[in-house]
Coordinates of C-alpha atoms in Angstrom, one line a residue:
Chain A
M1 CA 0.8 -25.0 -6.4
T2 CA -1.3 -21.9 -6.2
P3 CA -1.1 -19.4 -3.2
A4 CA -4.7 -20.1 -2.5
E5 CA -4.1 -23.8 -2.0
G6 CA -0.9 -23.3 0.0
P7 CA 1.3 -26.2 1.2
T8 CA -0.8 -26.7 4.2
G9 CA -0.6 -29.5 6.7
G10 CA -4.0 -29.6 8.4
D11 CA -4.9 -26.0 9.3
I12 CA -1.4 -24.7 9.6
D13 CA 0.6 -23.5 6.6
R14 CA 3.8 -25.6 6.8
L15 CA 5.6 -23.4 4.3
I16 CA 5.3 -20.4 6.5
H17 CA 5.6 -22.3 9.8
E18 CA 9.3 -23.1 9.1
P19 CA 11.2 -20.7 11.5
A20 CA 13.4 -18.9 8.9
R21 CA 10.5 -18.5 6.4
R22 CA 8.3 -17.3 9.3
V23 CA 10.8 -14.5 10.0
I24 CA 11.0 -13.6 6.3
M25 CA 7.2 -13.5 6.0
T26 CA 6.8 -11.4 9.2
I27 CA 9.3 -8.8 8.0
L28 CA 7.7 -8.6 4.5
Y29 CA 4.2 -8.4 6.0
T30 CA 5.3 -5.5 8.2
A31 CA 7.2 -3.6 5.6
V32 CA 6.1 -3.1 2.0
S33 CA 9.4 -4.5 0.7
A34 CA 12.9 -5.3 1.9
D35 CA 16.1 -6.1 0.1
F36 CA 18.3 -9.2 0.3
L37 CA 20.9 -7.5 2.6
Y38 CA 18.3 -6.5 5.2
L39 CA 16.8 -10.0 5.2
L40 CA 20.2 -11.5 5.5
R41 CA 21.0 -9.4 8.6
E42 CA 17.7 -9.9 10.2
T43 CA 17.4 -13.7 9.7
G44 CA 21.0 -14.4 10.4
L45 CA 21.0 -17.0 7.6
S46 CA 23.8 -17.6 5.1
K47 CA 23.3 -16.2 1.6
G48 CA 22.7 -19.7 0.2
N49 CA 20.1 -20.6 2.8
L50 CA 18.3 -17.3 2.4
S51 CA 18.2 -17.7 -1.3
S52 CA 16.8 -21.2 -1.0
H53 CA 14.0 -20.1 1.4
L54 CA 13.1 -17.1 -0.8
S55 CA 13.0 -19.4 -3.8
K56 CA 10.5 -21.7 -2.0
L57 CA 8.3 -18.7 -1.1
E58 CA 8.5 -17.4 -4.6
A59 CA 7.6 -20.8 -6.1
A60 CA 4.5 -20.9 -3.8
G61 CA 3.5 -17.5 -5.1
Y62 CA 3.9 -15.9 -1.6
V63 CA 6.9 -13.6 -2.4
E64 CA 7.7 -11.6 -5.5
I65 CA 11.4 -10.9 -6.2
E66 CA 12.6 -8.1 -8.3
K67 CA 16.3 -7.7 -9.3
T68 CA 17.1 -4.0 -10.0
F69 CA 19.8 -1.4 -9.6
R70 CA 20.2 1.6 -7.3
G71 CA 22.8 3.6 -9.1
K72 CA 25.4 1.0 -9.9
I73 CA 24.6 -1.2 -7.0
P74 CA 22.6 -4.3 -7.7
L75 CA 19.5 -4.7 -5.5
T76 CA 17.3 -7.6 -4.9
I77 CA 13.9 -6.4 -3.6
C78 CA 11.5 -8.9 -2.0
R79 CA 7.8 -8.2 -1.3
L80 CA 4.8 -10.3 -0.4
S81 CA 2.2 -11.0 -3.1
E82 CA -1.5 -10.5 -2.3
G83 CA -1.6 -14.3 -2.0
G84 CA 1.3 -14.3 0.4
R85 CA -0.3 -11.5 2.5
T86 CA -3.6 -13.5 2.7
A87 CA -1.7 -16.7 3.6
F88 CA 0.2 -14.9 6.3
R89 CA -2.9 -13.4 7.8
R90 CA -4.6 -16.8 7.8
Y91 CA -1.5 -18.3 9.5
R92 CA -1.5 -15.6 12.2
G93 CA -5.2 -16.1 12.7
Y94 CA -4.7 -19.8 13.1
L95 CA -2.0 -19.2 15.7
K96 CA -4.2 -16.9 17.6
K97 CA -7.0 -19.5 17.6
V98 CA -4.7 -22.1 19.0
V99 CA -3.4 -19.8 21.7
A100 CA -7.0 -18.9 22.6
S101 CA -8.1 -22.5 22.8
M102 CA -5.1 -23.3 25.0
T103 CA -5.8 -20.6 27.5
R104 CA -9.5 -21.4 27.8
Chain B
M1 CA 2.4 -21.1 20.2
N2 CA 2.4 -18.1 22.5
D3 CA 6.2 -17.8 22.1
L4 CA 5.7 -17.8 18.3
Q5 CA 3.3 -14.9 18.5
R6 CA 5.7 -13.0 20.8
E7 CA 8.5 -13.7 18.4
M8 CA 6.5 -12.4 15.5
D9 CA 5.5 -9.3 17.5
Q10 CA 9.2 -8.6 18.2
I11 CA 10.1 -9.0 14.5
E12 CA 7.3 -6.6 13.6
K13 CA 8.5 -4.0 16.1
R14 CA 12.1 -4.4 15.0
T15 CA 11.1 -4.0 11.4
R16 CA 9.1 -0.8 12.2
R17 CA 12.0 0.5 14.3
Y18 CA 14.4 0.2 11.4
W19 CA 12.9 3.4 9.8
F20 CA 13.9 5.3 13.0
A21 CA 17.1 3.4 13.8
D22 CA 19.4 5.9 12.0
G23 CA 17.6 9.1 13.3
L24 CA 17.4 10.6 9.9
A25 CA 13.6 10.8 9.8
E26 CA 13.6 12.6 13.2
I27 CA 16.2 15.1 12.0
A28 CA 14.1 15.8 8.9
A29 CA 10.9 16.1 10.9
G30 CA 12.6 18.2 13.6
S31 CA 13.8 20.6 10.9
A32 CA 10.3 20.9 9.5
F33 CA 8.9 21.7 13.0
L34 CA 11.6 24.3 13.4
M35 CA 10.4 26.0 10.2
V36 CA 6.9 26.1 11.6
A37 CA 8.2 27.5 14.9
L38 CA 10.0 30.2 12.9
Y39 CA 6.7 31.2 11.2
F40 CA 4.9 31.6 14.6
L41 CA 7.8 33.5 16.1
L42 CA 8.0 35.8 13.1
S43 CA 4.3 36.3 13.4
T44 CA 4.9 37.9 16.8
V45 CA 7.4 40.3 15.2
F46 CA 5.3 41.2 12.2
S47 CA 1.9 41.3 13.9
R48 CA 0.0 43.3 11.3
G49 CA 0.2 45.0 7.8
A50 CA 1.9 43.8 4.7
P51 CA 4.7 41.7 6.3
K52 CA 2.1 39.7 8.2
D53 CA 0.0 39.2 5.0
A54 CA 3.1 38.1 3.1
L55 CA 4.0 35.7 5.9
N56 CA 0.5 34.2 5.8
I57 CA 0.8 33.7 2.0
V58 CA 4.3 32.3 2.2
F59 CA 3.7 30.0 5.1
P60 CA 1.4 27.3 3.5
V61 CA 3.8 27.1 0.6
L62 CA 6.7 26.9 2.9
V63 CA 5.1 24.1 4.9
I64 CA 4.4 22.0 1.7
V65 CA 7.9 22.6 0.4
V66 CA 9.5 21.7 3.8
V67 CA 7.4 18.6 4.3
F68 CA 8.1 17.2 0.9
G69 CA 11.7 18.4 0.9
A70 CA 12.3 16.7 4.3
R71 CA 10.8 13.5 3.0
R72 CA 12.9 13.6 -0.1
A73 CA 16.0 14.5 1.9
T74 CA 15.4 11.6 4.3
H75 CA 15.1 9.1 1.4
L76 CA 18.3 10.5 -0.3
A77 CA 20.2 10.3 3.0
K78 CA 19.1 6.8 3.6
D79 CA 20.1 5.8 0.1
R80 CA 23.5 7.3 0.7
W81 CA 24.3 6.1 4.2
V82 CA 21.8 3.5 5.5
H83 CA 20.8 1.2 2.7
P84 CA 24.4 0.2 1.7
R85 CA 25.1 -0.6 5.4
T86 CA 22.1 -2.4 6.7
G87 CA 19.8 -2.9 3.8
Y88 CA 16.8 -1.3 2.1
V89 CA 13.3 -1.5 3.6
S90 CA 10.3 0.3 2.1
F91 CA 7.7 1.7 4.5
E92 CA 5.3 3.5 2.1
P93 CA 2.0 3.8 3.8
R94 CA -0.8 1.8 2.2
P95 CA -3.6 3.9 0.7
R96 CA -6.1 3.1 3.5
N97 CA -3.5 4.3 6.1
R98 CA -3.1 7.5 4.1
V99 CA -6.8 8.2 4.2
A100 CA -7.1 7.4 7.9
N101 CA -4.1 9.6 8.7
A102 CA -5.6 12.5 6.6
V103 CA -9.0 12.2 8.3
L104 CA -7.4 12.1 11.8
G105 CA -5.2 15.2 11.0
A106 CA -8.3 17.0 9.7
V107 CA -10.3 16.2 12.9
I108 CA -7.5 17.4 15.1
A109 CA -7.0 20.6 13.1
A110 CA -10.8 21.3 13.2
A111 CA -10.9 20.7 17.0
L112 CA -7.9 23.0 17.5
A113 CA -9.5 25.7 15.3
F114 CA -12.8 25.4 17.2
L115 CA -11.0 25.8 20.5
A116 CA -8.9 28.7 19.2
S117 CA -12.2 30.6 18.5
R118 CA -13.3 30.2 22.2
A119 CA -11.5 32.8 24.3
P120 CA -11.5 31.1 27.7
I121 CA -10.1 27.9 26.3
R122 CA -7.7 29.5 23.9
E123 CA -4.8 29.9 26.3
W124 CA -4.9 26.1 27.0
I125 CA -4.2 25.3 23.4
P126 CA -0.4 24.9 23.9
A127 CA -1.1 22.3 26.7
L128 CA -3.6 20.5 24.4
M129 CA -1.2 20.5 21.5
G130 CA 1.6 19.2 23.8
L131 CA -0.7 16.4 24.9
I132 CA -1.6 15.6 21.3
F133 CA 2.1 15.4 20.4
A134 CA 2.7 13.3 23.5
A135 CA -0.1 10.9 22.5
G136 CA 1.3 10.6 19.0
F137 CA 4.8 9.9 20.4
F138 CA 3.4 7.3 22.8
V139 CA 1.7 5.4 19.9
L140 CA 4.8 5.6 17.8
G141 CA 7.0 4.5 20.7
R142 CA 4.7 1.6 21.4
K143 CA 4.5 0.5 17.8
A144 CA 8.2 0.6 17.3
G145 CA 9.2 -0.4 20.8
M146 CA 11.4 2.7 21.3
L147 CA 11.9 4.6 24.5
R148 CA 13.1 7.9 23.1
F149 CA 9.6 8.7 21.6
P150 CA 7.6 8.6 24.9
I151 CA 10.4 10.7 26.5
A152 CA 10.1 13.3 23.8
G153 CA 6.3 13.1 24.2
I154 CA 6.4 13.7 27.9
S155 CA 8.7 16.7 27.4
C156 CA 6.3 18.2 24.8
A157 CA 3.3 17.8 27.2
V158 CA 5.3 19.4 30.1
V159 CA 6.4 22.3 27.9
G160 CA 2.8 22.8 26.5
V161 CA 1.4 22.9 30.1
L162 CA 4.1 25.4 31.2
L163 CA 3.4 27.7 28.2
S164 CA -0.3 27.6 29.0
I165 CA 0.3 28.5 32.6
Q166 CA 2.4 31.5 31.5
H167 CA -0.6 32.9 29.7
M168 CA 1.7 33.8 26.8
E169 CA 0.7 35.3 23.5
E170 CA -0.7 32.5 21.3
D171 CA 1.8 32.8 18.4
R172 CA 4.7 33.0 20.7
A173 CA 3.5 30.0 22.7
A174 CA 3.0 28.0 19.5
G175 CA 6.4 29.0 18.2
L176 CA 8.1 27.9 21.4
L177 CA 6.2 24.6 21.5
F178 CA 7.0 23.8 17.9
G179 CA 10.6 25.0 18.4
W180 CA 11.0 22.7 21.4
L181 CA 9.5 19.8 19.5
G182 CA 11.9 20.4 16.6
L183 CA 14.9 20.6 18.9
V184 CA 14.0 17.5 20.8
L185 CA 13.6 15.5 17.5
I186 CA 16.8 16.8 16.0
A187 CA 18.7 16.1 19.2
G188 CA 17.3 12.5 19.5
G189 CA 17.9 11.9 15.8
T190 CA 21.5 13.1 15.9
I191 CA 22.3 10.9 18.9
A192 CA 20.6 7.9 17.1
L193 CA 22.5 8.7 13.8
R194 CA 25.9 8.8 15.6
A195 CA 25.2 5.5 17.3
Y196 CA 24.0 3.9 14.1
L197 CA 27.0 5.0 12.1
R198 CA 29.3 3.7 14.8
H199 CA 27.7 0.3 15.0
A200 CA 27.0 -0.3 11.3
P201 CA 30.1 -0.2 9.2
P202 CA 29.7 0.1 5.4
Q203 CA 29.4 -3.2 3.5
S204 CA 32.2 -3.7 1.0
D205 CA 30.8 -6.6 -1.2
G206 CA 27.5 -5.1 -2.3
R207 CA 25.6 -8.1 -1.0
S208 CA 22.2 -6.5 -1.6
G209 CA 22.3 -7.7 -5.1
D210 CA 22.4 -11.4 -4.1
G211 CA 19.4 -13.5 -4.1
P212 CA 17.7 -16.5 -5.8
Q213 CA 19.1 -17.0 -9.3
E214 CA 16.8 -16.5 -12.3
K215 CA 15.2 -19.6 -13.6
A216 CA 16.4 -20.7 -17.0

C-alpha cells in the first residue's frame, strides 16, 4: 500500500481516523519529530499498543522511525514522511469540509 | 466532527507548548535580552570616543554569539534535564518559516530605523517596541495556549509607554525596556522550570528507546 493510495474508506482515511493514530499523527504534524517516550506520555497508550500503532503507520508509509542513541541512551525518533504529511492535510481538509457542510 | 477538530487543535497547542513547558527557552532568551540591555546602558556611559566605537564593533558580534550560545545552551539543558523525563520533540523551523521570520524581522527593523530618523516620533520608539513585543507575545501565547506570554506582553507595552512618557534618552530607554523584557522572561522561565522539575520526575527505565521492533 503506497501513501498516495492510503487505506481510505470513502473520503476519510481510516488509518488516520482511529483515535490513537489521530493523536500520533497530529503530534508529528505539529512537531518535526518526537521520540517514543513523548508519544507514550501524550497518547496514554501502553508501550505495546503504541508500538503496534506506529508499525501500522510506518507500514502505510506515513511515519518514518529511526532508532538512534543520545549518548548511551537509546532513542526512537518518529517523524511524518512527506506522504504522511500530505495524507494528514487531506484528512484535516476532509474534516473541515464535513463540519462546514453540517453548519450550512 | 467539530469535537475532533477541537481535539486536534488542543493536541497541536499542547505539542507547541512543550517547548516552553520547562521555561529553559525563556531563560535563554531573557539572558540574551539582558545582554542587549547591557549594551544600550553602556552606550549611555560611553557616549562618544574610542569606547563607544569599540562597543559598536563588539555589539553585533556579541549579539550573534549570545543568540547562538543561548540556542545551543537551551538544547544542551533540554538534553540533560527535559528529554530523559518527558521525551524529545524537535521543533526546528521549516525553511519557509525561517524565510518568513527573517523578512518580518527585516521589515520591523527597517520601520524602527525609519522612525528613529524622524525626531518628533523618536521618543515614542520605546512605546512602539513595547507594543511590537506585546504583539509577538500575544501570537506566541495564542499559538501555544499559554497565559504567561500575554501577561509578559502587556507588561512590556506598559513599560514601553511609561518610558516614552518620561522623554528619556533613547539608549537608556531601550536599555531599560530590553532589561525589563529580559527579567520578565527569566522570572517566568524560572517559575516554569521549578514547576516542571517538581511535576516530572526522571524516568528510570530509559523507555525512549522502545518502539516497533525491526523487521527481520
